[in-house]
CSV table of C-alpha atoms in Angstrom, one decimal:
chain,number,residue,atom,x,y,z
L,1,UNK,CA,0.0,0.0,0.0
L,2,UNK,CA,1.0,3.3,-0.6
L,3,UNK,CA,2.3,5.5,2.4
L,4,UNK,CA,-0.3,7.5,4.3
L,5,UNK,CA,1.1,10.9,2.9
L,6,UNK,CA,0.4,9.2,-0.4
L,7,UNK,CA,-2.5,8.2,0.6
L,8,UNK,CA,-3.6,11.7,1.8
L,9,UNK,CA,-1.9,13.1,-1.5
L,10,UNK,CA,-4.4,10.6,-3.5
L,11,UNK,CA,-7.2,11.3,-2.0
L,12,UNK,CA,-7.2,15.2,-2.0
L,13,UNK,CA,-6.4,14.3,-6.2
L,14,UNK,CA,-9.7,12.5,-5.8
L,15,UNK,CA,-11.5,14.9,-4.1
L,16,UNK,CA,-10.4,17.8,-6.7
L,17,UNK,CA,-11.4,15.8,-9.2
L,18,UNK,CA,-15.0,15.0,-7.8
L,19,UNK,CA,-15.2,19.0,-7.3
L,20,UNK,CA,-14.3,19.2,-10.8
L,21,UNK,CA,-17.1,17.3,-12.3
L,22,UNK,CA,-19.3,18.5,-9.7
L,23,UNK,CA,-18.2,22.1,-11.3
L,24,UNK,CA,-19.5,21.0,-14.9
L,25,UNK,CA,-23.2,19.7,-13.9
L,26,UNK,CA,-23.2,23.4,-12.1
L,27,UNK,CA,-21.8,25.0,-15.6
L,28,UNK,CA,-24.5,22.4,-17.6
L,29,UNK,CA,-27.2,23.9,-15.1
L,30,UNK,CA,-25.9,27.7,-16.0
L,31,UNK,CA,-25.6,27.2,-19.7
L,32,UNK,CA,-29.4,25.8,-19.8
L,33,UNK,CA,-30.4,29.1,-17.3
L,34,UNK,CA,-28.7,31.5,-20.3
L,35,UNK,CA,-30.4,30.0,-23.4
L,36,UNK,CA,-33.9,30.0,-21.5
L,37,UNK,CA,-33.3,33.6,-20.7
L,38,UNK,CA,-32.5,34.0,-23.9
L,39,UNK,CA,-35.2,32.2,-25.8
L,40,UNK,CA,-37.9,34.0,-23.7
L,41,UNK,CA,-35.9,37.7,-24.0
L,42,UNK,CA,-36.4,37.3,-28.2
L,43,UNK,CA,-39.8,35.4,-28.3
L,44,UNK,CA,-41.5,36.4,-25.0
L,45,UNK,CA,-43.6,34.3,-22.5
L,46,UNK,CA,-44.3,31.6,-25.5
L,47,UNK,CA,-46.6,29.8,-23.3
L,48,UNK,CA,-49.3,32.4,-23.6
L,49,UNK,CA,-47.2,34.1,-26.9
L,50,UNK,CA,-47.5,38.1,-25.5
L,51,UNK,CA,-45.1,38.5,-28.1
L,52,UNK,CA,-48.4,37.8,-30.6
L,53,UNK,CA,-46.4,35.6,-33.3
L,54,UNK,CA,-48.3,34.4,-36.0
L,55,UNK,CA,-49.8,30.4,-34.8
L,56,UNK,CA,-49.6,27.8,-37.2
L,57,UNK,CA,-48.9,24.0,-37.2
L,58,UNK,CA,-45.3,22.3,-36.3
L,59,UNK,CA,-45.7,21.2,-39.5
L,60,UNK,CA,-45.3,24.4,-40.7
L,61,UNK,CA,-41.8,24.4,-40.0
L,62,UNK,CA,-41.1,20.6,-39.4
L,63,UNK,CA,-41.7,16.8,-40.9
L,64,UNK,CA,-42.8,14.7,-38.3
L,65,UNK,CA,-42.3,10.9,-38.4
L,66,UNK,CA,-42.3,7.9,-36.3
L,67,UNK,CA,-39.9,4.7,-36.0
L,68,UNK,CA,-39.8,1.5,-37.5
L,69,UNK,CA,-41.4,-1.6,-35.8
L,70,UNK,CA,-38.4,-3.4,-35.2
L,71,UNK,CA,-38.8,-6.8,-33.9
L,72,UNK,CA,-37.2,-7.8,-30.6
L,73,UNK,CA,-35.4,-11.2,-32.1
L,74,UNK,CA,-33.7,-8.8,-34.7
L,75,UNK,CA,-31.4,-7.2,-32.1
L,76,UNK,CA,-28.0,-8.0,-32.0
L,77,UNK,CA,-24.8,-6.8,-29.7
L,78,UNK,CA,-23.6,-5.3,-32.5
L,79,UNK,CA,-23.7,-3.1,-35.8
L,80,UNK,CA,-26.2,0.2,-36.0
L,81,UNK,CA,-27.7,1.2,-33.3
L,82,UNK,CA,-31.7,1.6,-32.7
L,83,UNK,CA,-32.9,4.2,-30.7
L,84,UNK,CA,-36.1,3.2,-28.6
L,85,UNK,CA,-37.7,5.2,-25.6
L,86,UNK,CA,-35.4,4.4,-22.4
L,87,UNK,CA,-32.2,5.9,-25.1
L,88,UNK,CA,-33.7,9.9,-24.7
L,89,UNK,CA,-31.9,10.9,-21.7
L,90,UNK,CA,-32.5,14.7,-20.5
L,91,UNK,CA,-32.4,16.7,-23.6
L,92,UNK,CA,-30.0,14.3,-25.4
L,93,UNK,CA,-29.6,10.6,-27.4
L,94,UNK,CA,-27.9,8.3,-26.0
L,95,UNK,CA,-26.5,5.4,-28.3
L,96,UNK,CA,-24.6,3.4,-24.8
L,97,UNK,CA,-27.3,1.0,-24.4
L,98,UNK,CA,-29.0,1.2,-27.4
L,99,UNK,CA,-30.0,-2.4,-29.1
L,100,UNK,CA,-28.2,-2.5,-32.5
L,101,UNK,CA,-29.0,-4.6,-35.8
L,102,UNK,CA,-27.1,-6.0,-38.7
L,103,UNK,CA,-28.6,-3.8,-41.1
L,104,UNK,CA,-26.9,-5.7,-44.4
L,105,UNK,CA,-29.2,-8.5,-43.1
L,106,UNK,CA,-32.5,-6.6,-43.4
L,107,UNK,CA,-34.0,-4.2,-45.5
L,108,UNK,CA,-34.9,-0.7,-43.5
L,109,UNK,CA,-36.0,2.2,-45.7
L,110,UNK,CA,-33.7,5.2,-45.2
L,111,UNK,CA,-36.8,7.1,-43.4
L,112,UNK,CA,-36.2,5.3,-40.3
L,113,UNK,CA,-32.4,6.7,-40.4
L,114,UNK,CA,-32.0,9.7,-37.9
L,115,UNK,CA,-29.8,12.8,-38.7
L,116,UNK,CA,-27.7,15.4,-36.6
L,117,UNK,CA,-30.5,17.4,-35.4
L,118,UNK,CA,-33.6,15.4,-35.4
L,119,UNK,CA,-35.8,15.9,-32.5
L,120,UNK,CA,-37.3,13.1,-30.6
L,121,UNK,CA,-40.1,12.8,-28.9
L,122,UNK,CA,-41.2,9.9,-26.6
L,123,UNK,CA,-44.9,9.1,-27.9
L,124,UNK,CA,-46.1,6.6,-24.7
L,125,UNK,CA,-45.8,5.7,-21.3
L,126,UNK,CA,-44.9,7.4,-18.3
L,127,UNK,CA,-42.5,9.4,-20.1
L,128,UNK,CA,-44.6,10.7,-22.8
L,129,UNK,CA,-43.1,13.9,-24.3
L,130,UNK,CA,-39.6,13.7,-23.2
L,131,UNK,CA,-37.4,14.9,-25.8
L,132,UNK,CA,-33.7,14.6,-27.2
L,133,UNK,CA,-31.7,16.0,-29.9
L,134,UNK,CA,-29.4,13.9,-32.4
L,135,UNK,CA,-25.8,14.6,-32.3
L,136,UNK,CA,-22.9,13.6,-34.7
L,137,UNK,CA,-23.1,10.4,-32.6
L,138,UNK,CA,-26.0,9.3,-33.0
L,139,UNK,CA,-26.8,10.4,-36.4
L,140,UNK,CA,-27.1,7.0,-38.7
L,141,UNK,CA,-28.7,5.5,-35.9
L,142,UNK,CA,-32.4,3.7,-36.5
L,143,UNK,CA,-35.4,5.1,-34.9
L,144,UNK,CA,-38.0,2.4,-33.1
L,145,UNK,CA,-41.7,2.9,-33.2
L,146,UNK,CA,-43.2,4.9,-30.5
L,147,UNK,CA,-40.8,7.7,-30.7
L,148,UNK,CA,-41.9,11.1,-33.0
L,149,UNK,CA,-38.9,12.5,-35.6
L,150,UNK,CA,-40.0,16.2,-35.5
L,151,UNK,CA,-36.7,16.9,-38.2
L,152,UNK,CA,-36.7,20.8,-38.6
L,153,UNK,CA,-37.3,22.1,-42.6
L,154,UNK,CA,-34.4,24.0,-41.8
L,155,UNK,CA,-31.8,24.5,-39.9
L,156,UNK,CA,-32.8,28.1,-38.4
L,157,UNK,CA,-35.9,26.5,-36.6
L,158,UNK,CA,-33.8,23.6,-34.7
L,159,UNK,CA,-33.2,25.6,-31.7
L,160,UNK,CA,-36.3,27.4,-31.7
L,161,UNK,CA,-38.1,23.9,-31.9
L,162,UNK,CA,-36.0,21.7,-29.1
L,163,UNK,CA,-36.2,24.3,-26.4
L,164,UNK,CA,-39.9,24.8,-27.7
L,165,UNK,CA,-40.9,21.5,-26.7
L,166,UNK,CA,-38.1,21.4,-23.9
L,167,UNK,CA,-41.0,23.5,-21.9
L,168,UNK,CA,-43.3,21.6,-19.9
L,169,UNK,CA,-46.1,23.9,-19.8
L,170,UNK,CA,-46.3,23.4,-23.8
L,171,UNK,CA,-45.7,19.4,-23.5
L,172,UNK,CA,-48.7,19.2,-21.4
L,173,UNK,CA,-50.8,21.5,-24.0
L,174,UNK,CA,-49.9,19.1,-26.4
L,175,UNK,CA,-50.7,16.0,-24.4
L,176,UNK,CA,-53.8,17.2,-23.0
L,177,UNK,CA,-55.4,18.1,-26.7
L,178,UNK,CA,-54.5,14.7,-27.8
L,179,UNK,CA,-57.4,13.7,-24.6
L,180,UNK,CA,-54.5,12.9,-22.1
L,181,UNK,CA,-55.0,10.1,-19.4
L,182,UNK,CA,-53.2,8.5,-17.1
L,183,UNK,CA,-51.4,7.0,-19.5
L,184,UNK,CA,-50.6,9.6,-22.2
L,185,UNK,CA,-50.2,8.0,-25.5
L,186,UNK,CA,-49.4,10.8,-28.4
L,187,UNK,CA,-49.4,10.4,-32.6
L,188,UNK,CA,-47.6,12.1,-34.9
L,189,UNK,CA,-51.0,13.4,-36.5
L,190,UNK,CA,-51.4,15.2,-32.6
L,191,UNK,CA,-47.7,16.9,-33.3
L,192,UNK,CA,-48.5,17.9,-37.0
L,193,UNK,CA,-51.7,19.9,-35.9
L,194,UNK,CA,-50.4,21.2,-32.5
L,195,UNK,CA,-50.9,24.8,-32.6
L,196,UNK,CA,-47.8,26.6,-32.0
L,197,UNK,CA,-46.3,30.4,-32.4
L,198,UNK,CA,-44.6,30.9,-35.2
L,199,UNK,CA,-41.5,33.6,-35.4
L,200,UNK,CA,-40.3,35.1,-37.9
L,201,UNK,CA,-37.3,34.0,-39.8
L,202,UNK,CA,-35.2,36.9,-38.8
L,203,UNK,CA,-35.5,35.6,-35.1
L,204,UNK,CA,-35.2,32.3,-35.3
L,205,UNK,CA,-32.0,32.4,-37.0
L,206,UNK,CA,-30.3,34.5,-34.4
L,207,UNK,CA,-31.8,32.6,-31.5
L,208,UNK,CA,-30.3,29.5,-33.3
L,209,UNK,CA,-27.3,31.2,-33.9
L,210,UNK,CA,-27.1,32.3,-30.5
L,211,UNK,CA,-27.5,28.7,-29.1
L,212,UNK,CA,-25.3,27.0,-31.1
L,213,UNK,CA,-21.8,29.7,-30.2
L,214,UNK,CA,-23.4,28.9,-26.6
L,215,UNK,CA,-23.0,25.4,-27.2
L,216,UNK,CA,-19.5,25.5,-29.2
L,217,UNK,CA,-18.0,26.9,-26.1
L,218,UNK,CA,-19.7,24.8,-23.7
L,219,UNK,CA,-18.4,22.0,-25.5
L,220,UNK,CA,-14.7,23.6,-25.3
L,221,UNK,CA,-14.9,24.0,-21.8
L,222,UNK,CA,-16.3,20.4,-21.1
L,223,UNK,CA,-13.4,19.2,-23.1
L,224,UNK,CA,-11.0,20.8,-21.1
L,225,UNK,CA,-12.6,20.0,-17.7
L,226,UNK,CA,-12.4,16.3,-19.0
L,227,UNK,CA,-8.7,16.6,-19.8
L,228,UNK,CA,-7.9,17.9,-16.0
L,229,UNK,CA,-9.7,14.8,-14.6
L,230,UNK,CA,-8.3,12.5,-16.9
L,231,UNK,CA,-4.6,14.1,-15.6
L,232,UNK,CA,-5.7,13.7,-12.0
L,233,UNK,CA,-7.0,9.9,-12.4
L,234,UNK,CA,-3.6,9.3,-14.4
L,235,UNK,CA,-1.5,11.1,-11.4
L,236,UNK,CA,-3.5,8.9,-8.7
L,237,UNK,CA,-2.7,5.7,-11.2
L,238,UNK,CA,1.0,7.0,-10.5
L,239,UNK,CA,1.3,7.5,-7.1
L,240,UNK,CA,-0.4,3.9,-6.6
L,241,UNK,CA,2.1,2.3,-9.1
């Protein structure tokens, strides 16, 4: 074992470290706070849209679509991954435990294929409405039935869109026109005819512009938070060796 003073050196590594990571959920929490103060600062209260934007349907500005039926026995530990409801985390996709297919071994129209930016939303169950976005990791992926692709018909109404339906005010609209229950169950005909407000052009590209510098730096900050706890777990692997 190491000596205590090593020990006492390791585990104040550890505990900067944990303060570290601690340090990005606060910065995750801080970013979200700015780009809802930001999205309600350019298009107002949108729940009750005092801003007056014209109203229109989500498929105004969006093609919705659902998932494929996959069938249970076709899933396989490896090759492209399917996306079903328990792989929309908080806001994001997650492809870690997603079931995967060997898709030279079926035939799955490319309409079931997800792109960067995609919106999803969770159409059943207990978790009805929650919503993710595609990244670069995920895009290729498959989608699975019971899960909404509300894909943006450009790229200037992606933000506007995702932190749209990131609102649960708005998400419980939605459910409770499509004669909510216990058991919410949504279609994509209830997101094509959801009644939303509509801005113009001109604002939705510099909300979405807005977003995605808030985003890039984000990202460059997470990366180098990840680097200083990958030096401190390497330092600890050091002083043990």
């Amino acid at each position: 074992l190491p000596s205590i003073s090593e020990q006492k050196r390791i585990a104040a590594i550890l505990d900067k470290a944990d303060e570290i990571k601690k340090g990005s959920d606060s910065s995750n929490q801080l970013h979200w706070n700015l780009i809802n103060a930001i999205f309600s600062d350019i298009f107002g209260d949108i729940t009750v849209n005092d801003k007056n934007w014209r109203l229109g349907n989500i498929s105004e500005i969006a093609k919705v679509s659902s998932g494929y039926a996959f069938k249970s026995d076709w899933f396989t530990n490896k090759g492209t991954p399917v996306i079903r409801i328990g792989d929309i985390q908080e806001g994001f996709v997650s492809v870690t435990n997603a079931a995967r297919i060997d898709e030279d071994s079926l035939e799955i129209k490319e309409r079931f294929r997800l792109l960067e930016g995609d919106i999803l939303m969770a159409l059943s169950g207990a978790t009805t409405g929650k919503i993710g976005m595609v990244s670069t990791k995920e895009r290729g992926s498959y989608l699975n039935q019971r899960i909404a692709n509300i894909r943006p018909n450009s790229t200037h109404c992606c933000a506007y869109i995702y932190h749209l339906f990131s609102n649960k005010q708005i998400i419980d609209k939605l459910i409770k026109q499509a004669g909510g229950s216990a058991q919410p169950n949504l279609s994509p005909k209830d997101l094509e005819g959801f009644i939303i407000p509509i801005p113009e052009n001109t604002e939705l590209s510099i909300f979405n512009s807005i977003v995605n510098q808030i985003q890039k730096n984000k990202q460059h900050t997470d990366n180098r938070l990840e680097d200083v706890v990958l030096l401190a777990q390497s330092s600890v692997q050091s002083l043990i060796n």
